[in-house]
Coordinates of C-alpha atoms in Angstrom, one line a residue:
X1 CA 0.0 0.0 0.1
X2 CA 2.4 2.6 1.0
X3 CA 6.2 3.1 0.3
X4 CA 7.3 4.8 3.4
X5 CA 9.7 2.1 4.3
X6 CA 11.2 1.9 0.9
X7 CA 11.9 5.6 0.7
X8 CA 13.0 5.9 4.3
X9 CA 15.8 3.2 3.7
X10 CA 16.7 4.9 0.5
X11 CA 17.4 7.7 2.5
X12 CA 19.6 5.8 5.0
X13 CA 17.3 6.8 8.3
X14 CA 16.5 4.3 10.9
X15 CA 13.2 3.9 12.3
X16 CA 14.6 5.6 15.3
X17 CA 15.7 8.6 13.6
X18 CA 12.6 8.8 11.3
X19 CA 10.4 8.7 14.5
X20 CA 12.5 11.3 16.4
X21 CA 12.1 13.7 13.3
X22 CA 8.5 13.4 13.6
X23 CA 8.1 13.6 17.2
X24 CA 6.3 10.1 17.3
X25 CA 7.4 6.9 18.6
X26 CA 9.2 4.1 16.6
X27 CA 6.1 1.6 17.0
X28 CA 4.1 4.2 15.3
X29 CA 6.6 4.2 12.3
X30 CA 6.7 0.6 12.5
X31 CA 2.6 0.3 12.1
X32 CA 2.7 2.7 9.3
X33 CA 5.5 0.8 7.5
X34 CA 3.3 -2.5 8.1
X35 CA 0.3 -1.1 6.7
X36 CA -1.2 -1.6 10.3
X37 CA -2.3 2.1 10.4
X38 CA -2.1 5.2 8.2
X39 CA -0.7 8.7 9.0
X40 CA -3.0 11.6 9.0
X41 CA -3.1 14.0 6.0
X42 CA -1.0 16.5 7.8
X43 CA 1.4 14.0 8.9
X44 CA 1.7 12.6 5.4
X45 CA 2.5 16.2 4.4
X46 CA 5.3 16.1 7.0
X47 CA 6.8 13.1 5.8
X48 CA 6.9 14.2 2.3
X49 CA 8.8 17.3 3.3
X50 CA 11.4 15.2 5.0
X51 CA 11.7 12.9 1.9
X52 CA 11.5 15.6 -0.5
X53 CA 9.0 14.0 -2.4
X54 CA 5.1 14.3 -3.6
X55 CA 2.4 12.9 -1.3
X56 CA 1.7 10.4 -4.3
X57 CA 5.3 8.9 -4.0
X58 CA 4.4 7.7 -0.7
X59 CA 1.9 5.1 -2.1
X60 CA 2.4 2.4 -4.6
X61 CA 1.9 3.6 -8.2
X62 CA 3.0 7.4 -7.3
X63 CA 1.4 8.7 -10.5
X64 CA -1.6 10.0 -8.6
X65 CA -2.1 13.7 -8.0
X66 CA -4.7 16.5 -7.0
X67 CA -5.9 16.9 -10.5
X68 CA -6.6 13.0 -11.0
X69 CA -8.6 13.0 -7.8
X70 CA -10.7 15.9 -8.6
X71 CA -11.3 14.5 -12.2
X72 CA -12.5 11.1 -11.4
X73 CA -16.3 10.9 -10.9
X74 CA -16.1 10.1 -7.1
X75 CA -17.6 12.0 -4.4
X76 CA -16.6 11.9 -1.5
X77 CA -13.1 12.5 -3.1
X78 CA -10.7 9.6 -2.4
X79 CA -7.3 10.3 -0.7
X80 CA -4.9 8.5 -3.2
X81 CA -5.7 7.6 -7.0
X82 CA -3.2 6.2 -9.5
X83 CA -3.8 5.2 -13.1
X84 CA -3.0 1.6 -14.0
X85 CA -3.2 2.0 -17.9
X86 CA -5.4 3.9 -20.4
X87 CA -7.6 0.7 -20.8
X88 CA -10.9 0.0 -19.1
X89 CA -12.5 -3.3 -17.6
X90 CA -15.9 -4.2 -19.1
X91 CA -18.4 -5.3 -16.9
X92 CA -20.0 -8.7 -18.0
X93 CA -23.8 -9.0 -17.9
X94 CA -23.5 -11.1 -14.8
X95 CA -20.6 -10.1 -12.4
X96 CA -19.4 -13.1 -10.6
X97 CA -18.6 -12.1 -6.8
X98 CA -15.7 -13.8 -5.0
X99 CA -15.9 -13.5 -1.2
X100 CA -12.8 -14.7 0.7
X101 CA -14.3 -13.6 4.1
X102 CA -17.8 -13.3 5.5
X103 CA -16.7 -9.5 6.4
X104 CA -17.4 -9.0 2.6
X105 CA -21.0 -9.9 2.8
X106 CA -22.5 -6.3 3.2
X107 CA -20.2 -4.8 0.6
X108 CA -21.2 -7.8 -2.0
X109 CA -24.9 -7.2 -1.2
X110 CA -24.7 -3.3 -1.7
X111 CA -22.7 -3.9 -5.0
X112 CA -25.5 -6.4 -6.2
X113 CA -28.2 -3.7 -5.1
X114 CA -26.4 -1.0 -7.1
X115 CA -25.5 -3.1 -10.2
X116 CA -29.3 -4.4 -10.4
X117 CA -30.0 -0.5 -11.1
X118 CA -28.0 -0.6 -14.5
X119 CA -29.4 -4.1 -15.4
X120 CA -26.5 -6.3 -14.3
X121 CA -27.0 -9.3 -12.3
X122 CA -24.5 -10.9 -9.9
X123 CA -23.6 -14.3 -8.5
X124 CA -21.7 -15.3 -5.5
X125 CA -18.8 -17.9 -6.5
X126 CA -16.3 -19.7 -4.7
X127 CA -13.5 -18.8 -7.2
X128 CA -12.7 -17.3 -10.3
X129 CA -14.9 -14.0 -9.5
X130 CA -14.7 -11.0 -11.6
X131 CA -15.0 -8.9 -8.4
X132 CA -12.6 -10.5 -5.5
X133 CA -13.1 -9.2 -1.9
X134 CA -10.2 -9.9 0.4
X135 CA -9.7 -8.8 4.1
X136 CA -6.4 -7.3 4.7
X137 CA -4.7 -6.4 8.0
X138 CA -4.9 -2.5 9.0
X139 CA -5.9 -0.7 12.0
X140 CA -7.3 2.0 10.3
X141 CA -11.2 1.5 10.3
X142 CA -13.0 1.5 7.1
X143 CA -9.9 1.6 5.0
X144 CA -10.1 0.0 1.3
X145 CA -7.9 -0.6 -1.5
X146 CA -9.4 -0.9 -5.0
X147 CA -7.5 -2.2 -8.0
X148 CA -9.0 -2.6 -11.4
X149 CA -7.3 -3.8 -14.3
X150 CA -8.3 -5.1 -17.7
X151 CA -8.9 -8.6 -16.0
X152 CA -11.0 -7.9 -13.3
X153 CA -11.7 -6.0 -9.9
X154 CA -9.9 -6.3 -6.5
X155 CA -11.4 -5.0 -3.5
X156 CA -9.4 -5.2 -0.3
X157 CA -10.5 -4.0 3.0
X158 CA -9.9 -4.1 6.7
X159 CA -13.6 -4.3 7.9
X160 CA -17.1 -4.5 6.5
X161 CA -17.6 -0.9 6.3
X162 CA -14.4 -0.7 4.4
X163 CA -15.9 -3.3 1.8
X164 CA -19.0 -1.0 1.7
X165 CA -16.9 2.0 1.0
X166 CA -15.0 0.4 -1.7
X167 CA -18.0 -0.9 -3.7
X168 CA -19.6 2.7 -3.3
X169 CA -16.5 4.0 -5.0
X170 CA -16.4 1.2 -7.6
X171 CA -20.1 2.2 -8.4
X172 CA -19.4 5.8 -8.5
X173 CA -16.5 5.5 -11.5
X174 CA -18.5 2.9 -13.4
X175 CA -19.1 4.7 -17.1
X176 CA -22.1 4.0 -19.3
X177 CA -21.0 3.7 -22.9
X178 CA -24.0 3.4 -24.8
X179 CA -25.4 0.6 -22.6
X180 CA -22.1 -1.1 -22.2
X181 CA -20.6 -0.6 -18.5
X182 CA -17.0 0.0 -18.1
X183 CA -14.5 0.8 -15.2
X184 CA -11.2 2.6 -15.7
X185 CA -8.1 0.8 -14.9
X186 CA -7.1 2.8 -11.7
X187 CA -5.8 2.1 -8.1
X188 CA -7.3 3.8 -5.0
X189 CA -6.2 3.9 -1.4
X190 CA -8.6 5.5 0.7
X191 CA -9.8 6.0 4.3
X192 CA -12.2 8.3 6.3
X193 CA -10.6 11.1 8.2
X194 CA -13.4 11.1 10.7
X195 CA -14.6 8.2 12.7
X196 CA -18.3 9.2 13.0
X197 CA -19.9 10.9 9.7
X198 CA -23.6 11.2 9.8
X199 CA -26.9 13.1 9.4
X200 CA -29.6 14.0 12.0
X201 CA -33.2 13.5 10.9
X202 CA -36.1 15.0 12.9
X203 CA -39.3 12.8 12.8
X204 CA -40.0 14.4 16.0
X205 CA -41.4 17.5 14.4
X206 CA -42.9 15.5 11.5
X207 CA -42.4 11.9 10.5
X208 CA -40.5 11.7 7.1
X209 CA -42.3 9.2 4.9
X210 CA -40.7 6.0 4.8
X211 CA -39.9 5.9 1.0
X212 CA -38.3 9.2 1.2
X213 CA -36.5 8.4 4.5
X214 CA -35.1 5.4 2.9
X215 CA -34.0 7.5 -0.3
X216 CA -31.9 9.7 2.0
X217 CA -30.5 6.7 3.8
X218 CA -29.2 5.4 0.6
X219 CA -27.9 8.7 -0.2
X220 CA -25.9 8.7 3.2
X221 CA -24.3 5.4 2.3
X222 CA -23.2 6.6 -1.0
X223 CA -21.7 9.7 1.1
X224 CA -19.9 7.1 3.0
X225 CA -21.7 8.0 6.2
X226 CA -22.1 5.5 8.9
X227 CA -24.5 7.1 11.5
X228 CA -28.2 8.1 11.6
X229 CA -29.1 10.4 14.6
X230 CA -32.7 9.9 14.9
X231 CA -34.3 12.7 17.0
X232 CA -37.2 10.7 18.3
X233 CA -39.1 13.0 20.7
X234 CA -39.5 16.7 21.1
X235 CA -42.5 19.1 22.0
X236 CA -45.0 17.3 20.4
X237 CA -44.1 13.8 21.3
X238 CA -42.4 10.6 20.3
X239 CA -42.2 9.9 16.8
X240 CA -43.0 6.1 17.0
X241 CA -45.5 3.8 18.6
X242 CA -44.4 3.1 22.2
X243 CA -45.7 0.9 25.1
X244 CA -44.5 3.3 27.6
X245 CA -45.6 6.8 26.1
X246 CA -49.0 5.7 25.0
X247 CA -51.2 8.7 23.7
X248 CA -48.5 11.3 24.6
X249 CA -47.8 11.9 21.0
X250 CA -49.9 14.7 18.8
X251 CA -50.2 12.1 15.9
X252 CA -52.2 14.8 13.9
X253 CA -49.3 17.1 14.3
X254 CA -46.2 15.0 13.5
X255 CA -47.5 11.6 12.6
X256 CA -45.9 8.3 14.1
X257 CA -44.2 5.3 12.8
X258 CA -45.7 1.9 13.5
X259 CA -43.6 -0.7 15.1
X260 CA -43.4 -2.5 11.5
X261 CA -42.2 0.6 10.1
X262 CA -39.5 1.2 12.6
X263 CA -38.1 -2.4 12.1
X264 CA -38.2 -1.8 8.5
X265 CA -36.0 1.5 8.9
X266 CA -33.6 0.0 11.2
X267 CA -33.2 -3.2 8.9
X268 CA -32.7 -0.8 6.0
X269 CA -29.9 1.3 7.9
X270 CA -28.2 -2.0 8.7
X271 CA -28.2 -3.0 5.1
X272 CA -26.5 0.1 3.9
X273 CA -23.9 0.2 6.7
X274 CA -25.6 2.9 8.8
X275 CA -25.7 2.8 12.7
X276 CA -28.7 4.5 14.2
X277 CA -28.3 6.5 17.4
X278 CA -31.8 7.5 18.9
X279 CA -32.1 10.8 20.4
X280 CA -34.5 11.1 23.5
X281 CA -34.6 14.4 25.1
X282 CA -34.1 14.9 28.8
X283 CA -34.8 17.0 30.7
X284 CA -36.0 19.9 28.3
X285 CA -38.7 19.8 25.5
X286 CA -40.6 17.8 27.7
X287 CA -44.2 19.6 27.2
X288 CA -46.0 16.6 25.9
X289 CA -45.3 14.5 28.9
X290 CA -46.7 16.4 31.7
X291 CA -50.6 16.1 30.7
X292 CA -50.6 12.4 31.4
X293 CA -47.7 12.3 33.9
X294 CA -48.0 15.3 36.2
X295 CA -45.9 13.6 38.9
X296 CA -43.0 13.9 36.8
X297 CA -42.9 17.6 37.2
X298 CA -41.1 19.4 39.8
X299 CA -42.8 20.2 43.3
X300 CA -42.7 23.7 44.1
X301 CA -41.5 25.0 47.6
X302 CA -43.2 28.2 47.4
X303 CA -46.3 27.9 45.3
X304 CA -44.2 29.6 42.3
X305 CA -45.3 29.3 38.6
X306 CA -44.4 25.8 37.5
X307 CA -42.8 25.7 33.8
X308 CA -44.0 22.9 31.5
X309 CA -40.6 22.8 29.8
X310 CA -38.4 20.4 31.9
X311 CA -38.7 17.3 34.0
X312 CA -37.7 17.2 37.5
X313 CA -33.9 16.4 38.1
X314 CA -34.3 14.4 41.2
X315 CA -37.7 12.7 41.4
X316 CA -37.2 9.1 41.6
X317 CA -40.2 8.5 39.2
X318 CA -38.6 10.4 36.5
X319 CA -35.7 7.9 36.4
X320 CA -38.2 4.8 36.7
X321 CA -39.9 6.3 33.7
X322 CA -36.8 7.0 31.8
X323 CA -35.4 3.8 32.2
X324 CA -38.7 2.2 30.7
X325 CA -38.4 4.6 27.7
X326 CA -34.7 4.1 27.0
X327 CA -35.1 0.4 27.6
X328 CA -37.6 0.2 24.9
X329 CA -35.7 2.6 22.4
X330 CA -32.5 0.3 22.9
X331 CA -34.9 -2.7 22.0
X332 CA -36.3 -1.1 18.9
X333 CA -32.9 0.4 17.7
X334 CA -30.7 -2.3 18.9
X335 CA -28.3 0.7 19.4
X336 CA -24.8 1.0 21.0
X337 CA -25.2 4.8 21.5
X338 CA -28.0 7.0 23.0
X339 CA -28.3 10.6 22.9
X340 CA -30.2 12.3 25.7
X341 CA -29.5 15.6 24.0
X342 CA -29.7 17.8 27.0
X343 CA -29.8 21.2 25.2
X344 CA -31.8 24.3 26.2
X345 CA -32.3 24.1 29.9
X346 CA -33.5 27.4 29.6
X347 CA -34.5 30.1 27.0
X348 CA -35.2 33.0 29.1
X349 CA -35.2 35.6 26.3
X350 CA -38.7 34.0 25.6
X351 CA -40.2 34.8 28.7
X352 CA -43.8 34.5 27.3
X353 CA -43.3 30.8 26.7
X354 CA -42.2 29.6 30.1
X355 CA -39.1 27.9 28.8
X356 CA -37.1 27.2 32.1
X357 CA -36.5 24.5 34.7
X358 CA -38.0 24.8 38.4
X359 CA -35.3 22.8 40.1
X360 CA -33.9 25.6 42.2
X361 CA -37.5 26.0 43.7
X362 CA -38.4 22.3 43.8
X363 CA -39.0 20.4 46.9
X364 CA -37.0 17.5 45.8
X365 CA -34.3 19.1 43.9
X366 CA -33.5 21.5 47.0
X367 CA -33.3 18.6 49.1
X368 CA -30.5 17.3 46.8
X369 CA -28.8 20.5 46.5
X370 CA -28.5 20.9 50.2
X371 CA -27.5 17.3 51.0
X372 CA -24.5 17.4 48.3
X373 CA -23.9 21.1 48.2
X374 CA -25.0 21.9 44.8
X375 CA -24.6 25.5 43.8
X376 CA -27.1 25.6 40.7
X377 CA -29.3 24.2 38.1
X378 CA -26.2 22.9 36.2
X379 CA -24.9 20.9 39.2
X380 CA -28.3 19.2 39.2
X381 CA -28.1 18.6 35.5
X382 CA -24.9 16.8 36.2
X383 CA -26.5 14.7 39.0
X384 CA -29.2 13.6 36.8
X385 CA -26.9 12.9 33.7
X386 CA -24.9 10.5 36.3
X387 CA -28.2 8.8 37.0
X388 CA -29.2 8.3 33.3
X389 CA -25.5 7.2 32.4
X390 CA -26.0 4.3 35.2
X391 CA -29.4 3.4 33.5
X392 CA -27.8 3.3 29.9
X393 CA -24.7 1.4 31.4
X394 CA -27.0 -1.4 32.4
X395 CA -28.2 -1.7 28.8
X396 CA -24.4 -1.5 27.3
X397 CA -25.2 1.7 25.8
X398 CA -22.7 4.7 25.6
X399 CA -24.3 8.1 26.1
X400 CA -24.3 11.5 24.1
X401 CA -25.2 15.0 25.4
X402 CA -24.8 18.4 24.0
X403 CA -22.2 20.9 25.4
X404 CA -24.3 23.9 26.3
X405 CA -25.7 22.5 29.8
X406 CA -22.3 21.1 30.7
X407 CA -20.5 23.7 33.1
X408 CA -16.8 22.9 31.6
X409 CA -15.4 25.8 33.4
X410 CA -16.1 24.2 36.7
X411 CA -14.5 20.7 35.7
X412 CA -18.0 18.8 36.1
X413 CA -18.0 15.4 37.7
X414 CA -19.4 13.5 34.9
X415 CA -18.3 10.0 33.4
X416 CA -15.5 10.6 30.9
X417 CA -16.8 8.0 28.6
X418 CA -19.8 10.3 27.8
X419 CA -19.6 11.9 24.2
X420 CA -20.0 15.7 24.0
X421 CA -21.9 16.9 21.0
X422 CA -20.6 20.2 20.3
X423 CA -23.2 22.6 18.5
X424 CA -22.8 26.1 19.8
X425 CA -22.0 28.4 22.7
X426 CA -25.3 29.4 24.2
X427 CA -27.2 32.5 23.4
X428 CA -27.7 35.3 26.0
X429 CA -30.1 33.9 28.5
X430 CA -30.2 30.4 27.3
X431 CA -27.2 28.8 28.9
X432 CA -23.6 28.9 29.6
X433 CA -21.0 30.8 27.9
X434 CA -17.7 30.9 30.1
X435 CA -14.9 28.8 28.6
X436 CA -17.6 27.0 26.3
X437 CA -14.9 26.1 23.9
X438 CA -14.8 22.8 22.0
X439 CA -11.1 22.4 23.0
X440 CA -11.6 22.8 26.6
X441 CA -14.1 19.6 26.4
X442 CA -11.2 17.7 24.6
X443 CA -8.7 18.7 27.3
X444 CA -11.0 17.6 30.0
X445 CA -10.7 14.1 28.3
X446 CA -14.1 13.8 26.6
X447 CA -14.7 12.3 23.2
X448 CA -16.5 15.1 21.1
X449 CA -18.5 15.1 18.0
X450 CA -18.7 18.4 16.0
X451 CA -22.1 19.5 14.9
X452 CA -21.3 23.4 14.8
X453 CA -24.5 25.0 13.9
X454 CA -23.0 27.6 11.6
X455 CA -21.6 24.8 9.5
X456 CA -23.4 21.6 10.2
X457 CA -27.1 22.8 10.2
X458 CA -28.9 22.0 6.8
X459 CA -31.1 24.8 7.7
X460 CA -30.1 28.5 6.6
X461 CA -26.8 29.2 8.1
X462 CA -24.2 28.0 5.5
X463 CA -23.5 28.0 2.0
X464 CA -21.3 26.1 -0.5
X465 CA -18.3 28.6 0.1
X466 CA -18.3 28.1 3.9
X467 CA -18.9 24.4 3.4
X468 CA -16.1 23.8 1.1
X469 CA -13.1 23.9 3.7
X470 CA -15.1 23.1 7.0
X471 CA -13.6 20.2 9.2
X472 CA -14.3 19.0 12.4
X473 CA -11.3 20.6 13.9
X474 CA -11.2 24.1 12.1
X475 CA -14.5 25.4 13.1
X476 CA -14.2 25.5 16.3
X477 CA -10.7 25.4 15.9
X478 CA -8.8 22.4 18.1
X479 CA -5.1 22.3 18.2
X480 CA -3.0 19.5 17.0
X481 CA -2.5 18.1 20.5
X482 CA -6.3 17.3 21.1
X483 CA -7.7 16.8 17.5
X484 CA -7.6 13.0 18.3
X485 CA -10.6 13.7 20.8
X486 CA -13.0 15.1 18.0
X487 CA -14.2 11.8 16.8
X488 CA -16.4 13.0 13.8
X489 CA -19.4 15.2 13.0
X490 CA -22.9 15.0 11.6
X491 CA -25.0 17.3 9.7
X492 CA -28.5 18.3 11.2
X493 CA -31.8 18.5 8.9
X494 CA -34.1 19.8 11.7
X495 CA -37.7 19.4 11.1
X496 CA -39.0 23.1 12.2
X497 CA -37.1 24.8 9.2
X498 CA -39.2 27.6 8.0
X499 CA -39.3 26.5 4.6
X500 CA -39.1 22.8 3.9
X501 CA -36.3 22.8 1.0
X502 CA -34.9 19.5 2.2
X503 CA -36.6 17.4 -0.9
X504 CA -34.3 19.4 -3.4
X505 CA -31.3 20.4 -0.9
X506 CA -30.8 17.1 0.6
X507 CA -30.1 14.6 -2.7
X508 CA -26.9 16.7 -3.5
X509 CA -26.4 18.2 0.0
X510 CA -26.0 14.6 1.8
X511 CA -23.2 13.9 -0.7
X512 CA -21.5 17.3 -0.2
X513 CA -21.6 16.9 3.5
X514 CA -20.5 13.5 3.4
X515 CA -17.2 14.6 1.7
X516 CA -16.5 17.2 4.3
X517 CA -16.5 14.4 6.9
X518 CA -14.8 11.9 4.7
X519 CA -11.8 13.7 3.5
X520 CA -10.4 16.8 5.4
X521 CA -9.1 18.6 2.3
X522 CA -10.9 21.2 0.7
X523 CA -13.6 20.7 -1.6
X524 CA -13.3 22.3 -5.0
X525 CA -16.6 22.7 -6.8
X526 CA -15.6 22.7 -10.1
X527 CA -17.1 21.2 -13.4
X528 CA -15.5 17.7 -12.6
X529 CA -17.2 17.6 -9.0
X530 CA -20.6 19.0 -10.4
X531 CA -20.5 16.0 -13.2
X532 CA -19.8 13.6 -10.4
X533 CA -22.4 15.0 -8.1
X534 CA -25.0 15.0 -11.0
X535 CA -24.4 11.2 -11.2
X536 CA -24.6 10.5 -7.4
X537 CA -27.9 12.2 -7.3
X538 CA -29.5 10.8 -10.5
X539 CA -27.6 7.5 -11.2
X540 CA -25.7 6.0 -14.1
X541 CA -28.2 6.4 -16.6
X542 CA -27.8 9.9 -17.1
X543 CA -25.5 11.1 -19.8
X544 CA -21.7 11.2 -18.8
X545 CA -21.7 15.1 -19.6
X546 CA -25.0 16.0 -18.0
X547 CA -24.4 18.8 -15.3
X548 CA -27.6 19.9 -13.7
X549 CA -25.8 21.8 -10.8
X550 CA -24.4 24.3 -13.3
X551 CA -27.8 24.7 -14.8
X552 CA -29.0 25.5 -11.4
X553 CA -26.1 28.3 -10.9
X554 CA -24.8 26.3 -7.7
X555 CA -23.9 23.2 -6.2
X556 CA -25.2 23.4 -2.7
X557 CA -28.9 24.6 -3.5
X558 CA -30.0 27.7 -1.4
X559 CA -30.9 26.9 2.3
X560 CA -33.3 29.7 2.7
X561 CA -35.5 31.2 5.5
X562 CA -37.4 34.4 4.1
X563 CA -38.4 32.8 0.7
X564 CA -38.8 29.7 -1.5
X565 CA -35.8 29.6 -3.6
X566 CA -34.7 26.7 -5.8
X567 CA -31.7 27.7 -7.5
X568 CA -29.3 30.6 -8.2
X569 CA -30.5 32.6 -11.3
X570 CA -28.5 35.3 -10.3
X571 CA -25.4 33.4 -11.2
X572 CA -26.6 32.6 -14.7
X573 CA -27.4 34.5 -18.1
X574 CA -30.7 34.4 -20.3
X575 CA -28.7 32.6 -22.8
X576 CA -28.3 29.5 -20.1
X577 CA -32.0 28.6 -20.7
X578 CA -31.1 26.5 -23.6
X579 CA -29.1 24.2 -21.4
X580 CA -31.6 24.2 -18.5
X581 CA -34.2 23.1 -21.1
X582 CA -31.7 20.3 -22.1
X583 CA -31.3 19.0 -18.3
X584 CA -35.0 19.2 -17.8
X585 CA -35.5 16.9 -20.9
X586 CA -33.0 14.3 -19.7
X587 CA -34.3 14.3 -16.2
X588 CA -37.8 13.8 -17.6
X589 CA -36.6 10.6 -19.2
X590 CA -35.8 9.1 -15.7
X591 CA -39.5 10.0 -14.4
X592 CA -40.7 8.4 -17.8
X593 CA -38.8 5.2 -17.2
X594 CA -39.6 5.1 -13.4
X595 CA -35.9 5.2 -12.7
X596 CA -35.0 4.6 -8.8
X597 CA -34.3 8.2 -8.9
X598 CA -37.5 9.4 -10.7
X599 CA -38.5 11.3 -7.2
X600 CA -35.1 13.4 -7.3
X601 CA -35.6 14.0 -11.1
X602 CA -39.1 15.3 -10.6
X603 CA -37.9 17.8 -7.8
X604 CA -35.1 19.0 -9.7
X605 CA -37.1 19.4 -12.9
X606 CA -39.4 22.0 -10.8
X607 CA -35.9 23.6 -9.5
X608 CA -34.8 23.9 -13.2
X609 CA -38.2 25.7 -14.1
X610 CA -38.2 27.9 -11.2
X611 CA -34.4 28.9 -12.2
X612 CA -35.1 29.3 -15.8
X613 CA -38.3 31.9 -15.1
X614 CA -36.1 34.0 -13.3
X615 CA -33.0 34.2 -15.6
X616 CA -31.6 37.8 -15.9
X617 CA -33.8 39.4 -12.9
X618 CA -30.6 40.4 -11.4
X619 CA -28.2 40.5 -14.5

């Protein structure tokens, strides 16, 4: 895979000398040279500087370069690509899949599903495969190597998700040549720069129809994502049928998934290599609970007005109730992680809505505060979090909480295996601000997931220019010493968006967001990228030169709050109308054939019409 050892020895350096020059242990160098782990991109650049070589020279076949990485039709962009020959491999009408390990099953099944879209059948064989799956030793999770020659395809990987990632890349580079499907003869070495890469969906504010949700899940897999955060409950109730929270959900307002639908969603995620993290809020956003469970609210000492915003922090009945809710969730999702969120304990700037806790004037909470010497509601919050942590630990589940209710300035007494979801420094009157810095959570020993709202909310905050260079450690900035504690990120598609632009912003947006989590190198949204993105959204049966996003004037379609916008006519000229018509006509063929991507095509035809009608308005 890599040529670090060969080049080091040519330079006459020992492993100890080389390790000292990089300020790492010799054992780390040994792992690199034996393909047991991979250096991060920044470290690869240091190594290239020491050897006075190009990054591509560190990998077998050193002909790869940034231009080649950009030009192949793969998004997310792989780390290293090299050309084998100028030839290609012609896929047979029936592709034989040779699996040398059970770990290949996921990748093989996904490849079969994708090839079915273009009319190619598959069969699993013991030997003589056209595509050969083989496990290799490597400590870098989800790593894969893809090698295509004019004789066949080799898929080598370190784990099941590595196999999935490889076949997603393989499918991306398939070319349709008048109904014959070919693959260029290239090598790819690739791996993710973040462990956790995902999306949050918000059925708690409106259940997404199952077919549409499935289409987004498939896009997530194409984007090499591995995590779906499922925001299960909020002000209107729980989004799925529950034996614990019966009749608490405003079904007319948000809908509700049946138990069979939930089973279908969970199984569909597993097929595509997506792990679900259910998110069930505590203590705030609890309005829906109190009508049927008034004993879960705080009990006032002085007769003061009781808010319906938050559950009591110390009442034993609350924890008994939560244990049943979380137990049921673990059974439904089969999850290893569960988020209690824990954000927005109070929003005092919205005083007419009574959005605050009652803890400091509560009989039960006051007793606990006096007993343990707690100072304020944030100490009580940590008390409650420790209790819930114990409940989840019984189920073998790791806990996630948001940062804005954790007083990191006071070195809170919380288990260090809790994962912190960083989303923002609280607004005035909405929580903690002192020392609320993502790096401080890393310094304190917590693993952190970065969902910084200005970059990672698919809402109305970001645009493609801002998105292009975002990484999980540059906004907010985390110094090199602590970057290993930032284990990933996810993008949030909240259901209370003022304008529901998701049907046309998510199909391409998911792919673009996935790239920012896969590869820390800045994205370049050039012609080659737009062509690759068009195929990622609409499949392999659109012409190779079709560029829908140029016709719309931009790559990440507008995330708007004030008006309905479906494109960027201000970036186009009146003479672009002819190409808009070409794109609409070709997408119309997908609809007519009932392509698997027909629903996306319908949405984008409307976007093209909207954009064409407004050409020249701002020119």
